[in-house]
Amino acid sequence: MLNSSILNPKSIAIIGASNDITKPGGKVLKNLLFANFSKNIYPVNPKESIIQGLKCYNNISQLPET
């Protein structure tokens, strides 16, 4: 049985997030934003500061929640 935190997360970190929606990290983020995902979304990519309008984090240790 799947844990409820997997099916109903309080946040999602997208490792390898991208502004390029042809890349996997860009597609996942675009789809979450398009679907109006109501929880926190944290793009992670050390090469960017903003991705698809969201603050981007260099690594997961910088995220405000774990």
PDB file of C-alpha atoms in Angstrom:
ATOM      1  CA  MET A   1       0.000   0.000   0.000  1.00  0.00           C
ATOM      2  CA  LEU A   2       1.267   3.463  -0.870  1.00  0.00           C
ATOM      3  CA  ASN A   3       1.949   5.947   1.884  1.00  0.00           C
ATOM      4  CA  SER A   4      -0.400   8.953   1.913  1.00  0.00           C
ATOM      5  CA  SER A   5       2.588  11.339   1.826  1.00  0.00           C
ATOM      6  CA  ILE A   6       3.435   9.976  -1.624  1.00  0.00           C
ATOM      7  CA  LEU A   7      -0.103  10.425  -2.907  1.00  0.00           C
ATOM      8  CA  ASN A   8      -0.710  13.762  -1.178  1.00  0.00           C
ATOM      9  CA  PRO A   9       2.643  15.541  -0.737  1.00  0.00           C
ATOM     10  CA  LYS A  10       2.886  18.872   1.075  1.00  0.00           C
ATOM     11  CA  SER A  11       5.529  19.990  -1.430  1.00  0.00           C
ATOM     12  CA  ILE A  12       7.462  18.793  -4.473  1.00  0.00           C
ATOM     13  CA  ALA A  13      11.104  19.416  -5.366  1.00  0.00           C
ATOM     14  CA  ILE A  14      11.953  19.169  -9.062  1.00  0.00           C
ATOM     15  CA  ILE A  15      15.618  18.153  -9.272  1.00  0.00           C
ATOM     16  CA  GLY A  16      16.986  19.296 -12.628  1.00  0.00           C
ATOM     17  CA  ALA A  17      14.177  21.795 -13.179  1.00  0.00           C
ATOM     18  CA  SER A  18      14.471  23.773 -16.391  1.00  0.00           C
ATOM     19  CA  ASN A  19      13.025  26.699 -18.312  1.00  0.00           C
ATOM     20  CA  ASP A  20      13.254  24.474 -21.399  1.00  0.00           C
ATOM     21  CA  ILE A  21       9.915  22.659 -21.524  1.00  0.00           C
ATOM     22  CA  THR A  22      11.311  20.113 -23.988  1.00  0.00           C
ATOM     23  CA  LYS A  23      13.513  18.728 -21.192  1.00  0.00           C
ATOM     24  CA  PRO A  24      12.060  16.381 -18.544  1.00  0.00           C
ATOM     25  CA  GLY A  25      12.618  18.846 -15.672  1.00  0.00           C
ATOM     26  CA  GLY A  26      10.936  21.586 -17.657  1.00  0.00           C
ATOM     27  CA  LYS A  27       7.965  19.424 -18.661  1.00  0.00           C
ATOM     28  CA  VAL A  28       7.277  18.218 -15.123  1.00  0.00           C
ATOM     29  CA  LEU A  29       7.380  21.747 -13.732  1.00  0.00           C
ATOM     30  CA  LYS A  30       5.220  23.137 -16.557  1.00  0.00           C
ATOM     31  CA  ASN A  31       2.619  20.421 -15.999  1.00  0.00           C
ATOM     32  CA  LEU A  32       2.468  21.051 -12.243  1.00  0.00           C
ATOM     33  CA  LEU A  33       2.034  24.783 -12.833  1.00  0.00           C
ATOM     34  CA  PHE A  34      -0.547  24.213 -15.587  1.00  0.00           C
ATOM     35  CA  ALA A  35      -2.520  21.883 -13.300  1.00  0.00           C
ATOM     36  CA  ASN A  36      -2.504  24.560 -10.561  1.00  0.00           C
ATOM     37  CA  PHE A  37      -0.784  22.233  -8.094  1.00  0.00           C
ATOM     38  CA  SER A  38      -1.806  23.799  -4.794  1.00  0.00           C
ATOM     39  CA  LYS A  39       1.230  22.832  -2.706  1.00  0.00           C
ATOM     40  CA  ASN A  40       4.762  24.249  -2.669  1.00  0.00           C
ATOM     41  CA  ILE A  41       6.919  23.557  -5.732  1.00  0.00           C
ATOM     42  CA  TYR A  42      10.688  23.888  -5.400  1.00  0.00           C
ATOM     43  CA  PRO A  43      12.762  23.898  -8.608  1.00  0.00           C
ATOM     44  CA  VAL A  44      16.342  22.748  -7.995  1.00  0.00           C
ATOM     45  CA  ASN A  45      19.104  23.622 -10.465  1.00  0.00           C
ATOM     46  CA  PRO A  46      22.482  25.163  -9.570  1.00  0.00           C
ATOM     47  CA  LYS A  47      22.667  27.071 -12.875  1.00  0.00           C
ATOM     48  CA  GLU A  48      19.496  29.162 -12.506  1.00  0.00           C
ATOM     49  CA  SER A  49      17.972  31.581  -9.977  1.00  0.00           C
ATOM     50  CA  ILE A  50      14.427  31.681 -11.414  1.00  0.00           C
ATOM     51  CA  ILE A  51      12.766  28.875 -13.367  1.00  0.00           C
ATOM     52  CA  GLN A  52       9.339  29.291 -14.933  1.00  0.00           C
ATOM     53  CA  GLY A  53       8.655  32.161 -12.542  1.00  0.00           C
ATOM     54  CA  LEU A  54       9.631  30.295  -9.370  1.00  0.00           C
ATOM     55  CA  LYS A  55      12.650  30.860  -7.131  1.00  0.00           C
ATOM     56  CA  CYS A  56      15.200  28.172  -7.912  1.00  0.00           C
ATOM     57  CA  TYR A  57      17.443  26.496  -5.343  1.00  0.00           C
ATOM     58  CA  ASN A  58      21.033  25.386  -5.934  1.00  0.00           C
ATOM     59  CA  ASN A  59      20.594  22.111  -4.063  1.00  0.00           C
ATOM     60  CA  ILE A  60      18.081  20.336  -1.851  1.00  0.00           C
ATOM     61  CA  SER A  61      19.843  21.399   1.349  1.00  0.00           C
ATOM     62  CA  GLN A  62      18.685  24.978   0.636  1.00  0.00           C
ATOM     63  CA  LEU A  63      14.984  24.107   0.509  1.00  0.00           C
ATOM     64  CA  PRO A  64      12.859  25.787   3.204  1.00  0.00           C
ATOM     65  CA  GLU A  65      11.219  22.472   4.135  1.00  0.00           C
ATOM     66  CA  THR A  66      12.233  18.838   3.957  1.00  0.00           C
TER      67      THR A  66
END
